[in-house]
Amino acid sequence: MTAVPKALGNLVRAQRPIVLAYAVMVALFVIVSAASPGFASPSHLRTIVQLASFIAIVGIGQTFVIIGGGIDLSVPWALNGSAVLLTTFTGGHSAQLAWVIPALLAMGALVGLVNGLGVAYLRVSPIIMTLGMYAILEGGLLVFTHGGASKRSPHAIVSLATGRWGPFPILLVLWIVLGAAALFALSRTVFGRQLYAVGNNAEVAELSGVHVKRVTVLTYVVSGLTAVIAGILLTGYTGTAYLGMGDPYLFASVAAVAIGGASILGGSGHYAGTIAGALTLTILSALLPILNLKPAVLQIIYGLVILLTVGATTVRTRGRT
Amino acid sequence: MTTHQPAAAIRPLRAPTRRRLRLDVVEIVPWALFALLFVIDVILQPAAASLSSFGTTTLDALPLVLVAAGQTIVILTGGIDLSVAGVMSLTSAVLATHMTSGGTALWILVAVGIGAVSGYANGFITAVLGMQPFIVTLATWSILGGFALLVLPTQGGQIPGGLSNTLYGSAAGVPNAIWLLILVLLVWAWSRRTRLLRRIYAAGSDLEAARLAGARPRSTLIAAYVLCGVLAALAGTVYTVQTSSGDPVGGNAFVLTSVAAVVIGGTRLSGGRGGVFGTVAGAYVLTYIADVVFAVGLPSFWAPLIQGALLIAAVLVRSLVDVIRSRRSLQS
């Protein structure tokens, strides 16, 4: 009978940062919904979950990359690219999606592949490689769209991103599917174990037979893919695509991973934490209109959250060693 | 980043001043590249060869020169400052909304103050708490950018006309922008001999050796980030005066270009080697690329594409040079 509390106690001890992230998220939610009637209404909850899903989906890739000891600064433009190319290639016609979505996914994988090859094989630092990719994608898209006018998204994507499956938003269902895959990959696969090994110490991992370069490349490929998926869904949710719609997702995805307790140096953290991070950030953003604050405050909050959580993780890990 | 270079570690405090006297290939390359682009530009549009035209391009390059000079100082310590974008955006927003013709000097001081304070915060958090520079400055970039949008939600505001007249004017037949550039180079030539700059080079060469040599890396690091913040604020000021209006996200483009100017200029990303002379050439290279893109009739959107590719190419070439050199020094 004591097995369950004991296992729970072990879990809390082993995953303290993640448990803490959920505690913060729940506490925040309770306080806000007590202070503001209607906050916890089903329709508002649906909106929060839908908005959180974009951060959380971009956060899948960012979590993988950060656990591996890197960072992906190119996500805003991978997202912009997928959004704008989706509306351009389909011309607003749902029938075209059959080839456009696979093409976009391939493009996301290619962007990640180039990032990963640069970081792993050419030994360019992740910041520089993904910053360069950021500029290349930005320039490439501006060239392609001649400065980029906003365009309508196909109906099928709109109904996918805004639709419901019973009481649940379809976005939530998609997030659960993708998130479950991420959780499974990190916890239950060889790749997951190797990824933590690479993030902890790449040399040791290499010596113990891990193909470090392949693992690193794969994390960036995942990040390119999830940014593209988020771009597709966001285009459906907002009904249009414009350059700049991905801008907040760099800070947001890094902040979500940081709240989730991952060390920015790699080797620790989990997607379970990123989920709590994405929800926390979204609750905070839903708080702004209630407090009569401008949306720009959100960007300040992202920054403070990154500083505080990464600072706490840094101090904690330094105390341990 | 873990490649130790024993030779550099033993004589870090004197190496910069002594070794710089001998010209390094890495230092010539950016100037050669600049010369090549200049010649191409002149062939495409002969008017580019005139002094006034060179002055115009120099004015275009000036914000980048200033912010990249600051970026150089931080990269010499082995760090990176992504928040220069936020500093530039915030100073742009503040100046365009508040600056009056009577108080230009005061408001430039305020801008410099913004840069100094945010630089101090970056340096303090990086040096004292031991956090990674890129994540600290990513966070402060977000915070400063948020404040910029609060001050000025969209492009707008204006700048007193007198300032832009000064910037676009000329003295003794030479455009003021060129005088300002000469000033930057002179200040760098002087400051390179100062104790602070030698400590900054030492911090980048080997932090531990620098600490043992009594270089107090904490205050050195903080000083480096403060200098970078101040230079970014000045860059933001020039940028705002140049466009004579404010842009709350205008700084974002400078994250890439400032780092690219430093890398193309030959400064090593892991720190300890390089300097502002090379960076100035790097800034000119990036500016002339935009000029050439315009001259051949391509839309200006091509510029970031080429600049991003050039950054990665420069990093690759630089690491290749380092690899060849370390092999050669192993053989001898």
mmCIF file with all atom_site columns, C-alpha atoms in Angstrom, chain A residues 15 25 65 69 78 81 209 274 279 289:
data_model
loop_
_atom_site.group_PDB
_atom_site.id
_atom_site.type_symbol
_atom_site.label_atom_id
_atom_site.label_alt_id
_atom_site.label_comp_id
_atom_site.label_asym_id
_atom_site.label_entity_id
_atom_site.label_seq_id
_atom_site.pdbx_PDB_ins_code
_atom_site.Cartn_x
_atom_site.Cartn_y
_atom_site.Cartn_z
_atom_site.occupancy
_atom_site.B_iso_or_equiv
_atom_site.pdbx_formal_charge
_atom_site.auth_seq_id
_atom_site.auth_comp_id
_atom_site.auth_asym_id
_atom_site.auth_atom_id
_atom_site.pdbx_PDB_model_num
ATOM 1  C CA . GLN A 1 15  ? 11.852 15.464 -11.293 1.00 0.00 ? 15  GLN A CA 1
ATOM 2  C CA . MET A 1 25  ? 1.192  26.598 -13.402 1.00 0.00 ? 25  MET A CA 1
ATOM 3  C CA . VAL A 1 65  ? 17.694 20.790 -29.285 1.00 0.00 ? 65  VAL A CA 1
ATOM 4  C CA . GLY A 1 69  ? 23.137 21.167 -25.660 1.00 0.00 ? 69  GLY A CA 1
ATOM 5  C CA . ALA A 1 78  ? 10.832 28.396 -40.203 1.00 0.00 ? 78  ALA A CA 1
ATOM 6  C CA . GLY A 1 81  ? 8.069  30.316 -44.001 1.00 0.00 ? 81  GLY A CA 1
ATOM 7  C CA . GLY A 1 209 ? 29.301 4.257  -28.776 1.00 0.00 ? 209 GLY A CA 1
ATOM 8  C CA . THR A 1 274 ? 7.861  22.224 -21.483 1.00 0.00 ? 274 THR A CA 1
ATOM 9  C CA . LEU A 1 279 ? 0.583  26.563 -20.301 1.00 0.00 ? 279 LEU A CA 1
ATOM 10 C CA . PRO A 1 289 ? -5.906 42.136 -20.784 1.00 0.00 ? 289 PRO A CA 1
#
